[in-house]
Amino acid sequence: MGIFVLMAADNKLQKEKIWVPRAEVDAETVSRLSAELGIDPVLSTLLVQRGIRTFEEARSFFRPSLAALHDPFLMKDMAKAVDRLDEAISKGQHILVYGDYDVDGTTAVALVYSFLKRFTDAVDFYIPDRYDEGYGVSLKGMDWAAEHGFSLIITLDCGIKAIDKVSYAASKGIDVIICDHHLPDSSLPQAVAVLDPKREDCSYPFDDLSGCGVGFKLVQAFAQRHGIPFDELLPLLDLLVVSIASDLVSVVGENRILAYYGLKQLNGSPRKGLKALIDLSNLEPSHVTIDDIVFKIGPRLNAAGRMESGRLAVELLTASDDRAAAAIGSKINDNNNERKNIDREITREALEMVTTGKCLSFGNATIVYNPDWNKGVVGIVASRLVEQYYKPTFVLTRSNGFVTGSARSIKGFDLYGSIEHCSDLLENFGGHIYAAGLTLREENLPEFTRRIEEYVGAHLNTEISTPIVDVDAKLNFSQITPKFFRILKQFQPFGPGNSSPVFQTDNVYDDGTGRKVGPSGQHLKLELIQEDSVYKPVPAIGFNMAENFDYIKAGNPIDVCYYLVENYYRGSSTLQLRLKDIKEGKDPV
């Protein structure tokens, strides 16, 4: 386990994965909860793993309540923000809603902008250009606001580190309200209000809101002050769940409540722009999941900012008629197809760099650089390289005279900390523990590479650098009854902190109908049976697992770990195992 295996056919390096069972939970608590709820002990085990130990806690978990949302005025500076917003609206001052070009930023802008339009016509929005302005608040954006007579800027999903930009705006007579969820520096911008639950001096009870989530709390506070019923905010929650899913914030606490009701809105009465994306993604209406957002809707919204302009995404999300939404949605879908083509080509070039030794580093970290690559897709390529080699990865290109790019990490390694360690070499950087962006001068690239290699080497160990699969529970196919799956679905919405459970079943076989599927036969489609199960074969899909086909087809037993998922097609649903990994089983004695 944990050694590299060279695949000669395609020269790919892969690591075997180690299956790690979750820590055992108290058996007495599991037994009591099973009896009280009338559910399978495996399901009770999953609840206890999530810190749920009583009937009341289970009821709250399975039935999220909007009444459990926190008072927005518990957030530091919220009263100041609403005061300034009231002043701007009452005096007819021009308000600019400013957000980043990714999904979190564009959904946040669409949410706050569409809400404020109910109270004033003197409101517009601004999305910086990824290539010309880069991430976050820009001087160009501040100049544009000044030239067009804006008195107040509300930043969303950015601004917490924009100390100089906020001061520059003030010099132009513009006030700023910051709504951000990134980690602040020791000093904050001198804004009218700084809304960020990660502020050290902020006692807000939940600190993992998305950027759109912070914007929603501002809207909620404004509504609360003016006696606007919360029900009138529910149509905004389809935007919020898209941000929660796409930005990979934890789906626990307040986020889980917002995501739960956001999915209800998305599946019941989505705004016209999101309905257009659901149709373009060939998703089953009224059955859209968090996974569908992550893999279908989010990438399309992101493609607007990657390939053309994030403004397109906001225009789609605020479209007021079906025809406009369909036209903008189609354009964004074309952007996404173009993005996928470029992504595939750059990924191929990056992999070739590694295999031919032309990368900057392939020791403790993977670092590749090509000045001609498209800046908009380097983050996606970095994720692809992490999947391939399982190392902290930096994919760099050139933009506006600087080396710039994205980085992605592996589980347990603080990528942001490694970049911060090199901050004196950087012009700009930002992000999270597992994903970040950075900009530096080309002459600093060799030293940056050396320091990253040194830092990663000092902070990685065998445990972190070996890919693992966390297994929540062992399961026999006979336990997968309609009742079991019906209750399991109530664990949704899934996401970080409330991940879809991974089950393990040993010594199963394909029934002989297994086959390779996919454009190049890269996936496995199986019908799995377990000898002691009285149920019919269970369908399974294994993405990019076709190398196991001959072994399985020969009738050998396998151990599988998987998610249980529900597939919808033309109004009917089927249960399926989505395989995470396969190992050789043992023939029963």
Coordinates of C-alpha atoms in Angstrom, one line a residue:
M1 CA 0.0 0.0 0.0
G2 CA 1.0 3.6 -0.6
I3 CA 3.6 2.8 -3.3
F4 CA 3.6 4.2 -6.8
V5 CA 2.6 1.9 -9.6
L6 CA 3.7 2.7 -13.1
M7 CA 1.1 2.0 -15.7
A8 CA 3.2 1.3 -18.8
A9 CA 0.3 1.5 -21.3
D10 CA -0.4 5.2 -20.7
N11 CA 2.6 6.1 -18.6
K12 CA 0.4 7.1 -15.7
L13 CA 1.5 7.1 -12.1
Q14 CA -1.1 6.0 -9.7
K15 CA -1.2 5.4 -6.0
E16 CA -3.1 2.5 -4.4
K17 CA -5.7 3.9 -1.9
I18 CA -5.9 2.8 1.7
W19 CA -9.4 2.2 3.1
V20 CA -9.7 3.7 6.5
P21 CA -12.7 2.9 8.7
R22 CA -14.2 5.7 10.7
A23 CA -13.5 5.7 14.4
E24 CA -15.9 3.4 16.3
V25 CA -18.8 5.1 18.0
D26 CA -20.5 4.2 21.2
A27 CA -22.5 0.9 20.6
E28 CA -25.0 1.6 23.4
T29 CA -25.9 5.0 21.9
V30 CA -26.2 3.4 18.4
S31 CA -28.5 0.7 19.8
R32 CA -30.7 3.2 21.8
L33 CA -31.0 5.5 18.8
S34 CA -31.9 2.7 16.5
A35 CA -34.7 1.6 18.8
E36 CA -36.0 5.1 19.3
L37 CA -36.0 5.9 15.6
G38 CA -36.9 2.4 14.3
I39 CA -34.0 2.4 11.8
D40 CA -31.1 0.2 10.8
P41 CA -28.1 0.4 13.2
V42 CA -25.9 1.4 10.2
L43 CA -28.0 4.6 9.8
S44 CA -27.8 5.2 13.6
T45 CA -24.1 4.8 13.4
L46 CA -24.0 7.5 10.6
L47 CA -26.0 9.8 12.9
V48 CA -23.7 9.3 15.9
Q49 CA -20.7 9.9 13.6
R50 CA -22.3 13.3 12.9
G51 CA -22.6 14.1 16.6
I52 CA -26.3 13.3 16.7
R53 CA -27.1 11.2 19.9
T54 CA -30.7 11.9 20.8
F55 CA -34.1 11.6 19.3
E56 CA -34.6 15.4 19.4
E57 CA -31.2 16.0 17.7
A58 CA -32.1 13.5 15.0
R59 CA -35.4 15.2 14.4
S60 CA -33.7 18.6 14.0
F61 CA -31.2 17.0 11.6
F62 CA -33.8 15.4 9.4
R63 CA -36.1 18.4 9.5
P64 CA -34.0 21.5 9.2
S65 CA -35.9 24.6 10.3
L66 CA -35.6 28.2 9.1
A67 CA -36.4 29.3 12.6
A68 CA -32.9 28.0 13.6
L69 CA -31.1 30.6 11.4
H70 CA -29.1 33.1 13.4
D71 CA -30.1 36.7 13.9
P72 CA -28.0 38.6 11.2
F73 CA -27.4 41.5 13.7
L74 CA -25.2 39.1 15.7
M75 CA -22.6 39.7 12.9
K76 CA -20.1 42.5 13.7
D77 CA -20.9 45.8 11.9
M78 CA -24.2 44.6 10.6
A79 CA -26.1 47.5 12.1
K80 CA -23.6 49.9 10.5
A81 CA -24.1 48.2 7.2
V82 CA -27.9 48.5 7.3
D83 CA -27.7 52.1 8.5
R84 CA -25.5 53.1 5.5
L85 CA -27.7 51.1 3.1
D86 CA -30.8 52.9 4.5
E87 CA -29.2 56.2 4.0
A88 CA -28.2 55.4 0.4
I89 CA -31.7 54.3 -0.5
S90 CA -33.5 57.2 1.2
K91 CA -31.2 59.8 -0.4
G92 CA -31.3 58.2 -3.9
Q93 CA -27.6 57.6 -3.8
H94 CA -26.2 55.3 -6.5
I95 CA -25.2 51.9 -5.1
L96 CA -22.8 49.5 -6.9
V97 CA -22.9 45.8 -6.1
Y98 CA -19.4 44.5 -6.7
G99 CA -18.4 40.8 -6.7
D100 CA -15.9 38.3 -8.0
Y101 CA -16.2 36.5 -11.3
D102 CA -16.6 32.9 -9.8
V103 CA -19.9 31.2 -8.9
D104 CA -19.9 32.5 -5.3
G105 CA -19.3 36.0 -6.4
T106 CA -21.8 36.1 -9.3
T107 CA -24.5 34.4 -7.3
A108 CA -23.9 36.9 -4.4
V109 CA -24.1 39.9 -6.8
A110 CA -27.3 38.5 -8.4
L111 CA -28.8 38.0 -4.9
V112 CA -28.1 41.4 -3.5
Y113 CA -28.6 43.3 -6.7
S114 CA -32.0 41.7 -7.4
F115 CA -33.1 42.4 -3.8
L116 CA -32.1 46.1 -3.8
K117 CA -33.8 46.6 -7.2
R118 CA -37.1 46.3 -5.2
F119 CA -36.2 49.5 -3.3
T120 CA -34.2 51.7 -5.7
D121 CA -33.5 52.1 -9.3
A122 CA -30.1 53.7 -8.5
V123 CA -28.3 50.4 -8.3
D124 CA -26.0 48.6 -10.7
F125 CA -23.5 45.7 -10.5
Y126 CA -19.8 45.3 -11.5
I127 CA -17.8 42.1 -12.1
P128 CA -14.0 42.6 -12.6
D129 CA -12.4 41.1 -15.6
R130 CA -10.4 38.0 -14.8
Y131 CA -7.7 38.8 -17.2
D132 CA -7.5 42.6 -17.1
E133 CA -8.2 43.2 -13.3
G134 CA -7.7 39.8 -11.6
Y135 CA -9.3 38.6 -8.5
G136 CA -11.1 40.9 -6.0
V137 CA -11.4 44.6 -5.7
S138 CA -9.5 46.5 -8.4
L139 CA -8.5 50.1 -8.9
K140 CA -10.1 50.0 -12.3
G141 CA -13.4 49.1 -10.7
M142 CA -13.1 51.9 -8.2
D143 CA -12.3 54.4 -11.0
W144 CA -15.4 53.1 -12.9
A145 CA -17.6 53.6 -9.8
A146 CA -16.3 57.2 -9.4
E147 CA -16.7 58.0 -13.0
H148 CA -20.3 56.8 -12.9
G149 CA -21.3 58.7 -9.8
F150 CA -21.6 55.8 -7.2
S151 CA -21.6 56.8 -3.6
L152 CA -21.7 53.3 -2.0
I153 CA -20.1 50.1 -3.0
I154 CA -21.1 46.7 -1.6
T155 CA -18.3 44.1 -2.2
L156 CA -19.3 40.5 -2.1
D157 CA -17.0 37.5 -1.8
C158 CA -14.0 39.9 -1.8
G159 CA -12.6 43.0 -0.2
I160 CA -11.4 41.7 3.2
K161 CA -7.8 42.4 2.2
A162 CA -8.4 45.4 0.0
I163 CA -7.1 48.0 2.4
D164 CA -5.5 50.2 -0.3
K165 CA -8.4 49.9 -2.7
V166 CA -11.0 50.9 0.0
S167 CA -8.8 53.9 1.0
Y168 CA -8.6 54.8 -2.7
A169 CA -12.4 54.6 -3.0
A170 CA -12.7 56.8 0.1
S171 CA -10.5 59.4 -1.6
K172 CA -13.0 59.5 -4.4
G173 CA -15.9 60.1 -2.0
I174 CA -17.1 56.5 -2.1
D175 CA -18.1 54.5 1.0
V176 CA -17.7 50.7 1.0
I177 CA -19.5 47.9 2.8
I178 CA -17.5 44.7 2.7
C179 CA -19.3 41.3 2.6
D180 CA -16.6 38.6 2.6
H181 CA -15.9 35.2 4.1
H182 CA -12.2 34.9 3.5
L183 CA -9.7 35.0 6.4
P184 CA -8.8 38.6 7.2
D185 CA -5.3 39.9 7.8
S186 CA -4.4 41.5 11.2
S187 CA -5.6 44.9 9.8
L188 CA -9.0 45.5 8.2
P189 CA -9.9 47.9 5.5
Q190 CA -11.3 51.2 6.7
A191 CA -14.7 50.6 5.3
V192 CA -18.1 51.8 6.6
A193 CA -18.8 48.2 7.6
V194 CA -16.8 45.0 7.4
L195 CA -19.1 41.9 7.4
D196 CA -17.0 38.8 7.7
P197 CA -17.8 36.0 10.3
K198 CA -14.1 35.1 10.3
R199 CA -13.2 38.4 11.9
E200 CA -11.5 37.7 15.3
D201 CA -13.7 40.3 16.9
C202 CA -16.9 38.9 15.4
S203 CA -19.0 36.6 17.6
Y204 CA -21.4 35.4 14.9
P205 CA -22.3 31.8 15.8
F206 CA -21.4 30.3 12.4
D207 CA -18.2 31.3 10.6
D208 CA -18.3 29.2 7.4
L209 CA -20.9 31.1 5.3
S210 CA -20.2 31.4 1.6
G211 CA -19.6 34.9 0.2
C212 CA -23.2 34.8 -1.1
G213 CA -24.2 33.7 2.4
V214 CA -22.8 36.8 3.9
G215 CA -24.6 38.9 1.3
F216 CA -27.8 37.0 2.2
K217 CA -27.3 37.9 5.9
L218 CA -27.1 41.6 4.9
V219 CA -30.4 41.2 3.0
Q220 CA -31.9 39.4 5.9
A221 CA -30.9 42.1 8.3
F222 CA -32.4 44.8 6.0
A223 CA -35.6 42.9 5.7
Q224 CA -35.8 42.3 9.4
R225 CA -35.3 46.0 10.2
H226 CA -38.0 47.0 7.7
G227 CA -40.6 44.3 8.6
I228 CA -40.3 42.4 5.4
P229 CA -41.5 38.8 6.0
F230 CA -38.8 36.2 5.7
D231 CA -41.0 34.3 3.2
E232 CA -40.2 37.1 0.7
L233 CA -36.5 36.1 0.8
L234 CA -37.1 32.4 0.0
P235 CA -36.9 33.0 -3.8
L236 CA -33.3 34.1 -3.2
L237 CA -32.3 30.7 -1.8
D238 CA -31.8 29.0 -5.1
L239 CA -28.8 31.4 -5.7
L240 CA -27.5 30.7 -2.2
V241 CA -27.5 26.9 -2.5
V242 CA -25.6 27.2 -5.8
S243 CA -22.9 29.2 -4.0
I244 CA -22.8 26.8 -1.0
A245 CA -22.3 23.8 -3.3
S246 CA -19.9 25.4 -5.7
D247 CA -17.7 27.1 -3.1
L248 CA -17.4 23.9 -1.1
V249 CA -18.2 25.4 2.2
S250 CA -19.3 23.1 5.0
V251 CA -22.9 21.8 4.7
V252 CA -23.5 21.9 8.5
G253 CA -25.2 24.3 10.8
E254 CA -26.7 27.4 9.1
N255 CA -25.3 26.3 5.7
R256 CA -27.2 23.0 5.9
I257 CA -30.5 24.8 6.6
L258 CA -29.9 27.3 3.8
A259 CA -28.9 24.6 1.4
Y260 CA -31.9 22.4 2.3
Y261 CA -34.4 25.2 1.6
G262 CA -32.3 26.4 -1.4
L263 CA -32.7 23.0 -3.0
K264 CA -36.4 23.1 -2.4
Q265 CA -36.5 26.5 -4.2
L266 CA -34.3 25.2 -7.0
N267 CA -36.4 22.2 -7.6
G268 CA -39.7 23.8 -7.0
S269 CA -39.6 27.2 -8.5
P270 CA -36.1 28.1 -9.8
R271 CA -35.4 31.5 -11.3
K272 CA -35.4 31.7 -15.1
G273 CA -31.7 31.7 -15.5
L274 CA -31.1 28.6 -13.3
K275 CA -34.0 26.8 -15.0
A276 CA -32.2 27.5 -18.4
L277 CA -29.0 25.9 -17.0
I278 CA -30.9 22.9 -15.6
D279 CA -32.3 22.3 -19.1
L280 CA -29.0 22.9 -20.8
S281 CA -27.3 20.4 -18.4
N282 CA -29.9 17.8 -19.2
L283 CA -30.8 17.5 -15.5
E284 CA -34.1 16.0 -14.4
P285 CA -36.3 18.9 -13.3
S286 CA -37.3 18.8 -9.6
H287 CA -34.6 16.4 -8.8
V288 CA -31.5 18.6 -8.8
T289 CA -28.9 17.7 -6.2
I290 CA -25.8 19.2 -4.6
D291 CA -23.7 17.0 -6.9
D292 CA -25.6 18.4 -10.0
I293 CA -24.8 21.9 -8.9
V294 CA -21.1 21.0 -8.3
F295 CA -20.6 19.1 -11.6
K296 CA -23.2 20.7 -14.0
I297 CA -24.5 24.1 -13.0
G298 CA -21.5 25.5 -11.2
P299 CA -19.0 24.8 -14.0
R300 CA -21.3 26.5 -16.5
L301 CA -21.6 29.6 -14.4
N302 CA -17.8 29.7 -13.9
A303 CA -17.2 29.3 -17.6
A304 CA -18.6 32.8 -18.2
G305 CA -15.9 34.4 -16.2
R306 CA -13.2 32.0 -17.4
M307 CA -13.9 32.4 -21.1
E308 CA -15.7 35.7 -21.6
S309 CA -17.1 37.8 -18.7
G310 CA -18.6 37.0 -15.3
R311 CA -21.1 39.8 -16.0
L312 CA -22.8 37.3 -18.3
A313 CA -23.5 35.0 -15.3
V314 CA -25.2 37.8 -13.4
E315 CA -27.2 38.8 -16.4
L316 CA -28.4 35.2 -16.6
L317 CA -29.2 34.9 -12.9
T318 CA -31.2 38.1 -13.0
A319 CA -33.0 37.5 -16.3
S320 CA -36.7 38.3 -16.1
D321 CA -38.0 36.4 -19.1
D322 CA -37.6 32.9 -20.6
R323 CA -36.3 34.1 -24.0
A324 CA -33.5 36.2 -22.5
A325 CA -32.5 33.5 -20.1
A326 CA -32.4 30.9 -22.8
A327 CA -30.2 33.1 -25.0
I328 CA -27.7 34.0 -22.3
G329 CA -27.8 30.4 -21.0
S330 CA -26.9 29.1 -24.5
K331 CA -24.0 31.5 -24.8
I332 CA -22.7 30.4 -21.4
N333 CA -23.1 26.8 -22.4
D334 CA -21.0 27.4 -25.5
N335 CA -18.4 29.1 -23.2
N336 CA -18.4 25.9 -21.1
N337 CA -17.9 23.7 -24.1
E338 CA -15.0 25.9 -25.2
R339 CA -13.6 25.8 -21.7
K340 CA -13.7 22.0 -21.7
N341 CA -11.8 21.8 -24.9
I342 CA -9.1 24.1 -23.7
D343 CA -9.0 22.4 -20.3
R344 CA -8.4 19.0 -22.0
E345 CA -5.6 20.3 -24.1
I346 CA -3.8 22.1 -21.3
T347 CA -4.2 19.1 -19.1
R348 CA -2.6 16.9 -21.8
E349 CA 0.3 19.4 -22.1
A350 CA 0.8 19.6 -18.3
L351 CA 0.9 15.8 -18.0
E352 CA 3.4 15.6 -20.8
M353 CA 5.6 18.2 -19.0
V354 CA 5.6 16.0 -15.9
T355 CA 6.4 12.7 -17.8
T356 CA 9.2 14.4 -19.9
G357 CA 10.7 16.2 -16.9
K358 CA 9.9 19.7 -18.3
C359 CA 8.0 20.8 -15.3
L360 CA 9.4 23.2 -12.7
S361 CA 9.0 20.6 -10.0
F362 CA 7.8 17.0 -9.5
G363 CA 9.3 16.2 -6.1
N364 CA 7.2 17.0 -3.1
A365 CA 4.9 19.2 -5.2
T366 CA 3.9 19.4 -8.8
I367 CA 4.7 22.9 -10.4
V368 CA 4.1 23.5 -14.1
Y369 CA 4.4 26.7 -16.0
N370 CA 3.5 27.7 -19.6
P371 CA 3.2 31.4 -20.3
D372 CA 0.7 30.7 -23.2
W373 CA -1.9 28.8 -21.1
N374 CA -5.4 30.2 -20.6
K375 CA -5.5 31.7 -17.2
G376 CA -9.2 30.9 -16.8
V377 CA -8.7 27.1 -16.7
V378 CA -5.5 26.6 -14.7
G379 CA -7.4 25.9 -11.5
I380 CA -9.3 23.0 -13.2
V381 CA -6.0 21.7 -14.6
A382 CA -4.4 21.8 -11.2
S383 CA -7.3 19.7 -9.8
R384 CA -6.7 17.2 -12.7
L385 CA -3.0 16.9 -11.8
V386 CA -3.9 16.3 -8.1
E387 CA -6.2 13.5 -9.2
Q388 CA -3.4 12.0 -11.2
Y389 CA -0.4 12.4 -8.9
Y390 CA -1.8 13.2 -5.5
K391 CA 0.6 16.0 -4.6
P392 CA 0.1 19.7 -3.8
T393 CA -0.1 21.3 -7.3
F394 CA 0.6 24.7 -8.9
V395 CA -0.3 25.4 -12.5
L396 CA 1.1 28.8 -13.6
T397 CA 0.8 30.9 -16.7
R398 CA 1.5 34.6 -17.7
S399 CA -1.0 37.4 -17.6
N400 CA -0.4 41.2 -17.7
G401 CA 3.3 40.8 -17.4
F402 CA 3.2 38.6 -14.3
V403 CA 3.3 34.9 -13.6
T404 CA -0.1 33.9 -12.2
G405 CA -2.0 30.8 -11.5
S406 CA -3.9 28.5 -9.3
A407 CA -3.0 25.8 -6.7
R408 CA -4.8 22.8 -5.4
S409 CA -4.0 20.6 -2.4
I410 CA -4.4 17.1 -1.0
K411 CA -6.3 16.2 2.1
G412 CA -4.5 17.2 5.3
F413 CA -2.1 19.7 3.7
D414 CA -2.5 23.5 4.3
L415 CA -1.8 24.9 0.8
Y416 CA -2.6 28.4 1.9
G417 CA 0.1 28.2 4.6
S418 CA 2.7 27.1 2.0
I419 CA 1.9 30.1 -0.2
E420 CA 1.8 32.5 2.8
H421 CA 5.3 31.2 3.6
C422 CA 6.5 32.7 0.3
S423 CA 4.5 35.9 0.6
D424 CA 7.5 38.2 0.3
L425 CA 8.0 36.8 -3.3
L426 CA 4.4 37.4 -4.3
E427 CA 2.5 40.4 -5.7
N428 CA -0.8 39.0 -4.6
F429 CA -2.4 35.8 -3.3
G430 CA -5.6 34.5 -1.7
G431 CA -7.7 31.5 -1.1
H432 CA -8.3 28.6 1.3
I433 CA -6.5 25.7 2.8
Y434 CA -7.1 23.5 -0.2
A435 CA -7.4 26.0 -3.1
A436 CA -5.6 29.3 -3.8
G437 CA -4.5 31.8 -6.4
L438 CA -1.3 33.7 -6.6
T439 CA 0.7 36.3 -8.7
L440 CA 4.4 36.9 -8.8
R441 CA 7.2 38.3 -10.9
E442 CA 8.9 35.8 -13.2
E443 CA 12.3 36.4 -11.7
N444 CA 11.0 35.2 -8.4
L445 CA 9.8 31.9 -9.9
P446 CA 12.9 29.8 -9.2
E447 CA 13.1 30.9 -5.5
F448 CA 9.3 30.4 -5.2
T449 CA 9.7 26.8 -6.5
R450 CA 12.6 26.1 -4.2
R451 CA 10.7 27.3 -1.1
I452 CA 7.5 25.5 -2.0
E453 CA 9.4 22.3 -2.4
E454 CA 11.2 22.8 0.9
Y455 CA 8.0 23.7 2.7
V456 CA 5.9 20.9 1.3
G457 CA 8.7 18.4 2.1
A458 CA 8.8 19.6 5.7
H459 CA 5.1 19.4 6.2
L460 CA 4.1 16.2 4.3
N461 CA 4.3 12.7 5.8
T462 CA 3.4 9.3 4.6
E463 CA 0.0 9.5 6.1
I464 CA -0.9 12.7 4.3
S465 CA 0.7 11.8 1.0
T466 CA -1.1 8.4 0.7
P467 CA -4.6 8.7 -0.9
I468 CA -7.2 7.3 1.5
V469 CA -10.8 6.4 1.3
D470 CA -12.7 7.1 4.5
V471 CA -15.2 4.3 4.9
D472 CA -18.2 5.1 7.1
A473 CA -19.7 1.7 7.5
K474 CA -19.7 -1.9 6.2
L475 CA -23.0 -2.9 4.5
N476 CA -24.5 -6.0 3.1
F477 CA -26.6 -5.7 0.0
S478 CA -29.5 -7.3 1.9
Q479 CA -29.6 -4.2 4.1
I480 CA -30.2 -1.8 1.2
T481 CA -34.0 -1.9 1.5
P482 CA -36.4 0.8 0.2
K483 CA -36.8 2.0 3.8
F484 CA -33.0 2.2 4.3
F485 CA -32.5 4.3 1.2
R486 CA -35.5 6.5 2.0
I487 CA -34.0 7.4 5.4
L488 CA -30.5 7.8 3.9
K489 CA -31.8 10.4 1.5
Q490 CA -32.9 12.4 4.5
F491 CA -29.3 12.9 5.4
Q492 CA -29.1 15.2 2.4
P493 CA -28.0 17.8 1.4
F494 CA -24.5 16.3 1.4
G495 CA -21.2 18.3 1.3
P496 CA -18.2 19.0 3.4
G497 CA -18.9 18.2 7.0
N498 CA -21.9 16.1 6.0
S499 CA -20.4 14.0 3.3
S500 CA -22.4 11.3 1.4
P501 CA -21.6 8.1 3.4
V502 CA -19.1 5.7 1.9
F503 CA -20.1 2.1 2.4
Q504 CA -17.9 -1.0 2.0
T505 CA -19.2 -4.4 0.8
D506 CA -16.9 -7.4 0.5
N507 CA -16.8 -10.4 -1.8
V508 CA -19.2 -9.4 -4.5
Y509 CA -19.2 -10.5 -8.1
D510 CA -20.4 -9.1 -11.4
D511 CA -23.3 -11.2 -12.7
G512 CA -21.7 -11.5 -16.1
T513 CA -23.3 -8.5 -17.8
G514 CA -20.6 -6.0 -16.8
R515 CA -19.2 -3.9 -19.6
K516 CA -17.0 -0.9 -20.4
V517 CA -18.9 2.3 -21.2
G518 CA -18.0 5.9 -22.0
P519 CA -16.6 7.6 -25.1
S520 CA -13.4 5.6 -25.0
G521 CA -14.6 2.7 -22.8
Q522 CA -12.9 4.2 -19.7
H523 CA -15.8 3.5 -17.3
L524 CA -17.2 0.3 -15.8
K525 CA -20.9 -0.6 -15.7
L526 CA -21.5 -3.6 -13.5
E527 CA -24.4 -5.6 -12.0
L528 CA -23.1 -6.8 -8.6
I529 CA -24.3 -9.7 -6.6
Q530 CA -23.5 -10.9 -3.1
E531 CA -24.0 -14.6 -2.4
D532 CA -25.8 -14.2 0.9
S533 CA -28.1 -11.5 -0.5
V534 CA -31.7 -12.5 -1.5
Y535 CA -32.1 -9.4 -3.6
K536 CA -31.5 -8.9 -7.3
P537 CA -28.2 -7.6 -8.7
V538 CA -27.3 -4.1 -7.7
P539 CA -26.3 -1.7 -10.6
A540 CA -22.9 0.0 -10.1
I541 CA -20.8 2.5 -12.1
G542 CA -17.1 3.0 -11.7
F543 CA -15.8 6.1 -13.4
N544 CA -12.3 5.7 -14.9
M545 CA -12.0 2.1 -13.6
A546 CA -12.0 0.2 -16.9
E547 CA -8.5 -1.2 -16.1
N548 CA -10.2 -3.6 -13.7
F549 CA -12.6 -5.0 -16.3
D550 CA -10.7 -8.2 -17.2
Y551 CA -10.2 -9.2 -13.6
I552 CA -13.9 -8.7 -12.8
K553 CA -15.1 -10.3 -16.0
A554 CA -13.2 -13.4 -15.1
G555 CA -15.5 -14.0 -12.2
N556 CA -13.1 -12.9 -9.4
P557 CA -14.6 -11.6 -6.2
I558 CA -14.0 -8.0 -5.4
D559 CA -14.4 -5.7 -2.4
V560 CA -16.0 -2.4 -3.2
C561 CA -16.5 1.0 -1.5
Y562 CA -19.2 3.3 -2.8
Y563 CA -21.8 5.9 -2.5
L564 CA -25.5 5.0 -2.8
V565 CA -27.1 7.3 -5.4
E566 CA -30.4 7.7 -7.1
N567 CA -30.5 8.2 -10.8
Y568 CA -33.5 9.9 -12.5
Y569 CA -34.3 9.4 -16.1
R570 CA -37.6 10.4 -17.8
G571 CA -39.5 10.4 -14.6
S572 CA -38.3 7.1 -13.2
S573 CA -35.6 6.5 -10.6
T574 CA -33.1 3.7 -10.0
L575 CA -30.7 3.1 -7.1
Q576 CA -27.0 2.7 -8.1
L577 CA -23.7 2.2 -6.4
R578 CA -21.2 4.9 -7.4
L579 CA -17.9 3.1 -6.9
K580 CA -15.0 5.0 -5.2
D581 CA -12.5 2.1 -5.3
I582 CA -12.2 -1.6 -5.9
K583 CA -9.9 -4.2 -4.3
E584 CA -9.4 -7.9 -4.8
G585 CA -11.8 -9.9 -2.7
K586 CA -11.2 -13.3 -1.1
D587 CA -13.0 -16.4 -2.3
P588 CA -15.3 -17.7 0.4
V589 CA -13.9 -20.8 2.1

